[in-house]
CSV table of C-alpha atoms and ligand atoms in Angstrom, one decimal:
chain,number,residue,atom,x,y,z
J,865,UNK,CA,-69.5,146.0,-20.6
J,866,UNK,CA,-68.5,142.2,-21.1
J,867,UNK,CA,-71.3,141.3,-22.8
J,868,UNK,CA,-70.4,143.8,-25.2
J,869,UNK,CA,-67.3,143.0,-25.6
J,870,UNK,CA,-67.8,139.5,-26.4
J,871,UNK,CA,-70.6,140.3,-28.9
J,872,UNK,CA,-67.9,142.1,-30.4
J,873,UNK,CA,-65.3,139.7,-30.5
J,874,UNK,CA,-67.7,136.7,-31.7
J,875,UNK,CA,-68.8,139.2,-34.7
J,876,UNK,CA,-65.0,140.0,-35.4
J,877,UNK,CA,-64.4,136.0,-35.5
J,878,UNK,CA,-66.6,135.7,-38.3
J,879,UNK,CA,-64.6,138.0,-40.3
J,880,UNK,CA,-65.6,140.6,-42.7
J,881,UNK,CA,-69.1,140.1,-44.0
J,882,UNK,CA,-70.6,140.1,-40.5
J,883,UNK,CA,-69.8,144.0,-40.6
J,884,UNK,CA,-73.4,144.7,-40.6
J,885,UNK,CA,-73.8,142.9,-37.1
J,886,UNK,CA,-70.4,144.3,-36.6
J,887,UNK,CA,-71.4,148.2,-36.8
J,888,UNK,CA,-74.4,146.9,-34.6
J,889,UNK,CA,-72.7,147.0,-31.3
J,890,UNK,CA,-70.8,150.1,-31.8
J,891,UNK,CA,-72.2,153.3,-29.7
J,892,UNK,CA,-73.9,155.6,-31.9
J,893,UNK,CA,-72.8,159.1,-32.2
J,894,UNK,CA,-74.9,161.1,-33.6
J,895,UNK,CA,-73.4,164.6,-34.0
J,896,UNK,CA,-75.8,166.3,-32.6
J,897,UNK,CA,-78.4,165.1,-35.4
J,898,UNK,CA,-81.8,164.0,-34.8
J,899,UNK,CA,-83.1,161.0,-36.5
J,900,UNK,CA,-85.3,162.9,-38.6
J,901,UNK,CA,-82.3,165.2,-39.6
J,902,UNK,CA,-80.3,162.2,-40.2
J,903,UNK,CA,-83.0,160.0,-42.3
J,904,UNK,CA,-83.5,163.1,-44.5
J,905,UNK,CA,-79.5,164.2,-45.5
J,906,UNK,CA,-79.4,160.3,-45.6
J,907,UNK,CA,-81.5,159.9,-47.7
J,908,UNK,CA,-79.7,162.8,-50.5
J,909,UNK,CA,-76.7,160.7,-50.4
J,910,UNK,CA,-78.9,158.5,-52.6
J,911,UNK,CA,-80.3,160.7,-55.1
J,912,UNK,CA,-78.9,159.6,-58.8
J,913,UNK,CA,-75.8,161.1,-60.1
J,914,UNK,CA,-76.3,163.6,-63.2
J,915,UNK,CA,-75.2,161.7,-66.4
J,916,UNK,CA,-71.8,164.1,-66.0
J,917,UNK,CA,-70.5,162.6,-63.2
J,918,UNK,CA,-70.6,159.2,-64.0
J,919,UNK,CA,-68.0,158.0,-66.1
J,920,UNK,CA,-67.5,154.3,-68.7
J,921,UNK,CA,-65.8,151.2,-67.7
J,922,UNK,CA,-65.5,149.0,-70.8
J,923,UNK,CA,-65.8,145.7,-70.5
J,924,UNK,CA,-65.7,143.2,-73.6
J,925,UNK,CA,-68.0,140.0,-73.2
J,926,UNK,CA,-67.5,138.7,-76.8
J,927,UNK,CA,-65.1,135.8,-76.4
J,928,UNK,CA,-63.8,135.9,-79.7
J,929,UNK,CA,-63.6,139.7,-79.6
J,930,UNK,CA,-61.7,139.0,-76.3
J,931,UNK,CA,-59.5,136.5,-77.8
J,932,UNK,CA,-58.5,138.9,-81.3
J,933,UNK,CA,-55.4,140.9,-79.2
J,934,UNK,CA,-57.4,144.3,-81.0
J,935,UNK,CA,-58.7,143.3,-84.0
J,936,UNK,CA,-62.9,142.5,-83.0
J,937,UNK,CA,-64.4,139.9,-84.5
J,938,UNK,CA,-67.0,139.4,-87.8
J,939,UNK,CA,-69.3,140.5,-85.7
J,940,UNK,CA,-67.7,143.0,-84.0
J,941,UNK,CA,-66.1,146.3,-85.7
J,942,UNK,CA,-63.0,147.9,-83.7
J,943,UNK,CA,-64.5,151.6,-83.3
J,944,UNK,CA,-63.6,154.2,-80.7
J,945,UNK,CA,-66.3,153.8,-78.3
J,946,UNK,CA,-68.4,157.4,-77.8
J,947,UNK,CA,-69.1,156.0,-74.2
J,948,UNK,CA,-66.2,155.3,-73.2
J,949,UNK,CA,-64.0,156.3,-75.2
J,950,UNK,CA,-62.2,153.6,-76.2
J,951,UNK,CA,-60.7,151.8,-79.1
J,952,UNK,CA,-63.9,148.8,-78.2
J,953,UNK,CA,-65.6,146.1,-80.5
J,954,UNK,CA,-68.2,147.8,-81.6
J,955,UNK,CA,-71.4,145.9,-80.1
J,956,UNK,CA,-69.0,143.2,-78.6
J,957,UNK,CA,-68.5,145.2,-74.9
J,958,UNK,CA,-70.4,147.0,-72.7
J,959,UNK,CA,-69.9,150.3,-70.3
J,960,UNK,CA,-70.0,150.2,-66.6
J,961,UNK,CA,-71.3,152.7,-65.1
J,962,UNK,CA,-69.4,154.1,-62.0
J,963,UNK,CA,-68.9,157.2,-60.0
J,964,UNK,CA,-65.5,158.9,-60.0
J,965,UNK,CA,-63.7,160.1,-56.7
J,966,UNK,CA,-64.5,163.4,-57.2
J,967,UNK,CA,-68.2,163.1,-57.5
J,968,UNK,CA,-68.2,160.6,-54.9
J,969,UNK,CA,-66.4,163.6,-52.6
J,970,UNK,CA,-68.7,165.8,-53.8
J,971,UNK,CA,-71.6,164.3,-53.1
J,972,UNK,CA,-70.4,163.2,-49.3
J,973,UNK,CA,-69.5,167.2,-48.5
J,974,UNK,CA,-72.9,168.1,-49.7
J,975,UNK,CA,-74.9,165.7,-47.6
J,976,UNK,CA,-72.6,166.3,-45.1
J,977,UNK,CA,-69.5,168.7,-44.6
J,978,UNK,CA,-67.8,166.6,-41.5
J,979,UNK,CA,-68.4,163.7,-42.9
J,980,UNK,CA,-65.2,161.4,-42.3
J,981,UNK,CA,-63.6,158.0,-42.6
J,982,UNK,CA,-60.7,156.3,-40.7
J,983,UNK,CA,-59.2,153.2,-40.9
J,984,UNK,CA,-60.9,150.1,-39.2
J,985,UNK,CA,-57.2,149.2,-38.2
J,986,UNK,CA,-53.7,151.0,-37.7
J,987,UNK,CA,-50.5,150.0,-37.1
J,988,UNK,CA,-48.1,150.6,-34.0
J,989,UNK,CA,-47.1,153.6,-36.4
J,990,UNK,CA,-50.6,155.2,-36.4
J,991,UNK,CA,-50.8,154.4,-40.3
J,992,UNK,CA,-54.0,152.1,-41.9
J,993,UNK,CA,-53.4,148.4,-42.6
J,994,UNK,CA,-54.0,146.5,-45.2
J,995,UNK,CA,-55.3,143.0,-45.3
J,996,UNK,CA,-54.3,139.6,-46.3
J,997,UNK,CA,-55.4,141.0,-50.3
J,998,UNK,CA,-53.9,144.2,-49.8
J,999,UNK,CA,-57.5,145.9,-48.9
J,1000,UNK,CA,-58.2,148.3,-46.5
J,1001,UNK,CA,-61.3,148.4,-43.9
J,1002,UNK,CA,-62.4,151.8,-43.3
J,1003,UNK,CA,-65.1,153.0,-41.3
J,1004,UNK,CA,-67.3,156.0,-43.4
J,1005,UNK,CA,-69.4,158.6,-41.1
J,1006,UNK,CA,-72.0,160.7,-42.7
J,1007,UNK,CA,-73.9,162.3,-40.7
J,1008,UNK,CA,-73.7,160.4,-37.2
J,1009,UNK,CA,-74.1,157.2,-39.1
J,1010,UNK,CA,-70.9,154.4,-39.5
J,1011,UNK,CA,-70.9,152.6,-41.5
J,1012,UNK,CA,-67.8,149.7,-43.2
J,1013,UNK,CA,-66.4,149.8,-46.8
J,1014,UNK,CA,-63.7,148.1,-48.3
J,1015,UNK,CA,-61.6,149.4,-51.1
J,1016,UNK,CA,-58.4,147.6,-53.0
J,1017,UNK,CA,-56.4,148.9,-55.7
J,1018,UNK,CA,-55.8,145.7,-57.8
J,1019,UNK,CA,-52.6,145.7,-60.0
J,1020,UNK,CA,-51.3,149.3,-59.0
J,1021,UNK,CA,-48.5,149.7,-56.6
J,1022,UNK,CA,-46.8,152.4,-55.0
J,1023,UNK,CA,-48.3,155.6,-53.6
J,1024,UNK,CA,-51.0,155.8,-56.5
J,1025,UNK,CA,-52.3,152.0,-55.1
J,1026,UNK,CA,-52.9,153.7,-51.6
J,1027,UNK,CA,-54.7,156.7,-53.1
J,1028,UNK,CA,-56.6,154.6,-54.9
J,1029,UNK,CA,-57.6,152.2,-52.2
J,1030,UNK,CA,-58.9,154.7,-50.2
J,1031,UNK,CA,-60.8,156.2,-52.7
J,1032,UNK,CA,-62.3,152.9,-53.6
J,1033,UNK,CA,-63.5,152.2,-49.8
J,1034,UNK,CA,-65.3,155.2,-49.6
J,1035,UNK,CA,-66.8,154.9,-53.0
J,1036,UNK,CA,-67.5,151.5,-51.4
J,1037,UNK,CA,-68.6,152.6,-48.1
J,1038,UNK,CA,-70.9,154.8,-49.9
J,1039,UNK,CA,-72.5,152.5,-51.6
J,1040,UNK,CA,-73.4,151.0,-48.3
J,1041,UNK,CA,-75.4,154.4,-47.5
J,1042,UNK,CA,-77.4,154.2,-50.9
J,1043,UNK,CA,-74.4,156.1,-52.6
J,1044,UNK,CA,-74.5,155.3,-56.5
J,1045,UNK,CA,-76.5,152.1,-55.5
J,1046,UNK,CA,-78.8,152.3,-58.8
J,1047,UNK,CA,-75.2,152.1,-61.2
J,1048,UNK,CA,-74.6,149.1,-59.8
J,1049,UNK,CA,-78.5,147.3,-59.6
J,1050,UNK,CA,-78.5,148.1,-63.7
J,1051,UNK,CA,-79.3,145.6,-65.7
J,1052,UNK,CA,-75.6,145.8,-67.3
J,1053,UNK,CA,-74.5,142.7,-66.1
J,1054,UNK,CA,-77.2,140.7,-67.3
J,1055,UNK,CA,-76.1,142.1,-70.9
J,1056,UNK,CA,-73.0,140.9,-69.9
J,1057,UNK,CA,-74.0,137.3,-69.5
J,1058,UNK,CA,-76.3,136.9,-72.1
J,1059,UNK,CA,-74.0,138.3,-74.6
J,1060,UNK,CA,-77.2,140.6,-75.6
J,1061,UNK,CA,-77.1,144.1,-77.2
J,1062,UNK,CA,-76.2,147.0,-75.1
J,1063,UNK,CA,-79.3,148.9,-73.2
J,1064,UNK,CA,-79.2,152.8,-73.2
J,1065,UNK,CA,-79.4,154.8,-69.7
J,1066,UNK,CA,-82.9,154.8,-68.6
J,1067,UNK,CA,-84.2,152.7,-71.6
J,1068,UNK,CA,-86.3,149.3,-70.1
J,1069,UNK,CA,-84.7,145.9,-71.3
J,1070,UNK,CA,-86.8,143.7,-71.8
J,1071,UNK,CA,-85.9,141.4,-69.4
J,1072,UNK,CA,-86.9,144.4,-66.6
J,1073,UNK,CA,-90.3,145.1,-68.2
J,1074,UNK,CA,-90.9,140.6,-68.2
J,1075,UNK,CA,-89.7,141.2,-64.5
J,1076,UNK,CA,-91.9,143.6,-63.8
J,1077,UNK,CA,-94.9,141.9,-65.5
J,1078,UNK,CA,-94.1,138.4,-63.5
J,1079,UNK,CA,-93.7,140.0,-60.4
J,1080,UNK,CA,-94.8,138.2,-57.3
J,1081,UNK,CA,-93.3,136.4,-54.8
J,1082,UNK,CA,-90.4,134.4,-55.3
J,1083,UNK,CA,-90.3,135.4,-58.6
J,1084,UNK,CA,-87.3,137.7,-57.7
J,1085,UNK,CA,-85.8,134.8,-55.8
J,1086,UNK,CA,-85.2,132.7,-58.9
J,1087,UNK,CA,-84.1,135.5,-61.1
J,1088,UNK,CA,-81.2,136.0,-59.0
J,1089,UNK,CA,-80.5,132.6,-58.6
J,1090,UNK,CA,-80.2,132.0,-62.4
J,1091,UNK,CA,-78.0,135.4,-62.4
J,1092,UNK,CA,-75.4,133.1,-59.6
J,1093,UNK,CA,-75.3,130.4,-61.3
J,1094,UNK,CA,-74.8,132.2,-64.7
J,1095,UNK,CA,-71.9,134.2,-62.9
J,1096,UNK,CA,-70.7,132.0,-60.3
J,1097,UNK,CA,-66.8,132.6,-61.5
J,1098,UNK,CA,-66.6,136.1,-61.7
J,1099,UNK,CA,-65.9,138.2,-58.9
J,1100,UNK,CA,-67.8,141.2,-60.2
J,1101,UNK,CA,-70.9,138.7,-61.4
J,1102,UNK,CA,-71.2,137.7,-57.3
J,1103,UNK,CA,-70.8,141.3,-56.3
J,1104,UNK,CA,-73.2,142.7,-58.5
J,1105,UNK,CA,-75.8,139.6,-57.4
J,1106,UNK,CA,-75.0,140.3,-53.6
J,1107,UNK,CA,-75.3,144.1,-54.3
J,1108,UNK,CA,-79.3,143.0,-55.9
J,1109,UNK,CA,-80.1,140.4,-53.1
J,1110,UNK,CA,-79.7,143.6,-50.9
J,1111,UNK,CA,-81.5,145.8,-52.2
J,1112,UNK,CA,-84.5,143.3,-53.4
J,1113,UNK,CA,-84.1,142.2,-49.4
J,1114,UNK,CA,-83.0,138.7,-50.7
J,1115,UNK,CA,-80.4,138.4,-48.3
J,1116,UNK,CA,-82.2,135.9,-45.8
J,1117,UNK,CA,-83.7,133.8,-48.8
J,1118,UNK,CA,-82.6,130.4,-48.4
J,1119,UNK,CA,-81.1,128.6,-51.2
J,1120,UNK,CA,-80.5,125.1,-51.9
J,1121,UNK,CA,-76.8,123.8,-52.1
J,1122,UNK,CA,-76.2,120.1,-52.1
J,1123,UNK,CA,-78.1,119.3,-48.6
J,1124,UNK,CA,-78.1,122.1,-47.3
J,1125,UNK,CA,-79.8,125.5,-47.1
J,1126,UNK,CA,-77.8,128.3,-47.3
J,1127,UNK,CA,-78.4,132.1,-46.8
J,1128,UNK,CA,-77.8,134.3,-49.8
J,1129,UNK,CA,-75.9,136.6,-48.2
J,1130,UNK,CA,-73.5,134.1,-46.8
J,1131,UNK,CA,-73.7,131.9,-50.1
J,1132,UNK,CA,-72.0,135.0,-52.1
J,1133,UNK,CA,-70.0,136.4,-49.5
J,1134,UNK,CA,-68.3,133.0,-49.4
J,1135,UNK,CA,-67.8,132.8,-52.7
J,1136,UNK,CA,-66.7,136.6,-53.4
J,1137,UNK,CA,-63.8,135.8,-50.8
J,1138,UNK,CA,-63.1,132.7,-52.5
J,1139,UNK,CA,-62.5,133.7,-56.0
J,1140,UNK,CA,-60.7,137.2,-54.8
J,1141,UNK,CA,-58.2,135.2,-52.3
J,1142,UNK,CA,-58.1,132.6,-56.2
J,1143,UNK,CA,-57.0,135.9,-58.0
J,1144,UNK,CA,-55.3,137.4,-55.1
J,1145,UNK,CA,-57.8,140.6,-55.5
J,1146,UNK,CA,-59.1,141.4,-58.7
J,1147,UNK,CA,-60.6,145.1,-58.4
J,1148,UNK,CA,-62.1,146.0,-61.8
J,1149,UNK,CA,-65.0,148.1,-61.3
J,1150,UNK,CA,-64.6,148.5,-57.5
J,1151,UNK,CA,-66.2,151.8,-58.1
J,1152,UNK,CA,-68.9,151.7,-56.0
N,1687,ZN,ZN1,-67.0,139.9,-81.1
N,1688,ZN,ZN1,-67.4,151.8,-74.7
């Protein structure tokens, strides 16, 4: 087993975004489930969320708006949002879309009724830790399959902050098993950076249908890389971007930076860590 075991250790050294290589070199236990059985509740933990369960973040992206303490901007009437629900410039901020911990629950017991999670680490009290930004590493198991999240709890403190944590590791976790994945590959972001008007559930922008007219390859490539530069500051931008590269199977890409050539898994990882460890853990719309 020491070649294990050092596989293991040189995966741990490069910290937390090498979970994938990580969860590699782990011994599978399956449950009792075949592979087929597995692939095929697997695959229900991805099925789309009924509009009910999902529930409105606002976020404003109108600087002035931003900057009015309340009061919008000429372009922007203060109305209460019937998304959200809000008290929201009216045209000047957008919805998130995310998945409560409820329906995240829900989902995870219908796939799968032993479904679990435990801590990646305890201490010498048996109780999870936290990490250097108050985060906690868990491990989620649905159905014979492990797999890491990571959840934090921003500003909160106290007992609410730990409930809150987990639930946002799971949610996270879950989004590594397909969970919610389409809220988060939506092309809210984009409306968010471009400052353009707000694009109804299952309505095309029209930057998706020019996508999918100028399809080919690299095409997607240098979409995403205008969408890192455009959000390069902001935590959620990089997430969002890393959460695209993966499912367009981006990750691998090389990109140009300076000299070098630089994965885009890595390139965002890096600077995700970067700005949270900046902000000491900003968690808006850690959902999924
Ligand atoms: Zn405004
Ligand atoms: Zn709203």
């Amino acid at each position: 087993m020491v070649a294990t075991t050092e596989a293991l250790a040189a995966t741990m050294a490069e910290g937390p975004t090498s979970h994938t290589q990580n969860q590699a070199v782990r011994p599978a236990n399956t449950f009792g489930y075949t592979r087929e059985q597995q692939i095929e509740a697997l695959y229900k933990l991805r099925e789309p969320f009924k509009p009910e369960e999902i529930r409105y973040l606002p976020r404003v992206w109108c600087g002035t708006c931003k900057n009015s303490r309340g009061q919008g901007c000429q372009n922007h009437r203060m109305t209460k949002c019937g998304k959200c629900g809000s008290r929201m410039p009216d045209g000047g901020h957008i919805d998130l879309r995310f998945v409560g911990h409820a329906e995240a629950t829900n989902r995870l017991l219908n796939v799968d009724p032993f479904w679990d999670w435990e801590p990646l680490t305890v201490d010498e009290r048996g109780l999870p830790t936290l990490d250097g930004y108050r985060g906690l590493w868990i491990r989620l198991t649905v159905c014979g399959m492990t797999r890491l999240g990571y959840g934090h709890a921003g500003d909160k403190t106290g007992g609410d902050a730990i409930k809150e944590i987990i639930g946002d590791a799971i949610r996270n976790a879950g989004m590594r098993f397909g969970m919610a994945l389409d809220l988060w590959t939506s092309s809210d972001l984009e409306i968010i950076e471009s400052g353009g008007p707000s694009v109804d559930e299952g309505q095309e922008s029209p930057g998706e249908r020019a996508e999918q007219l100028a399809s080919g390859p690299g095409r997607e490539l240098e979409k995403l890389k205008a969408k890192v530069n455009a959000g390069w500051n902001n935590v959620l931008s990089c997430e969002q971007n890393l959460a695209e590269a993966r499912q367009k199977k981006l990750l691998d890409e090389l990109v140009a930076v300076g000299e070098q050539q630089v994965r885009v898994e890595d390139l965002l990882s890096n600077r995700i860590a970067t700005l949270k460890a900046a902000q000491g853990g900003d968690t808006e719309r850690s959902a999924a």
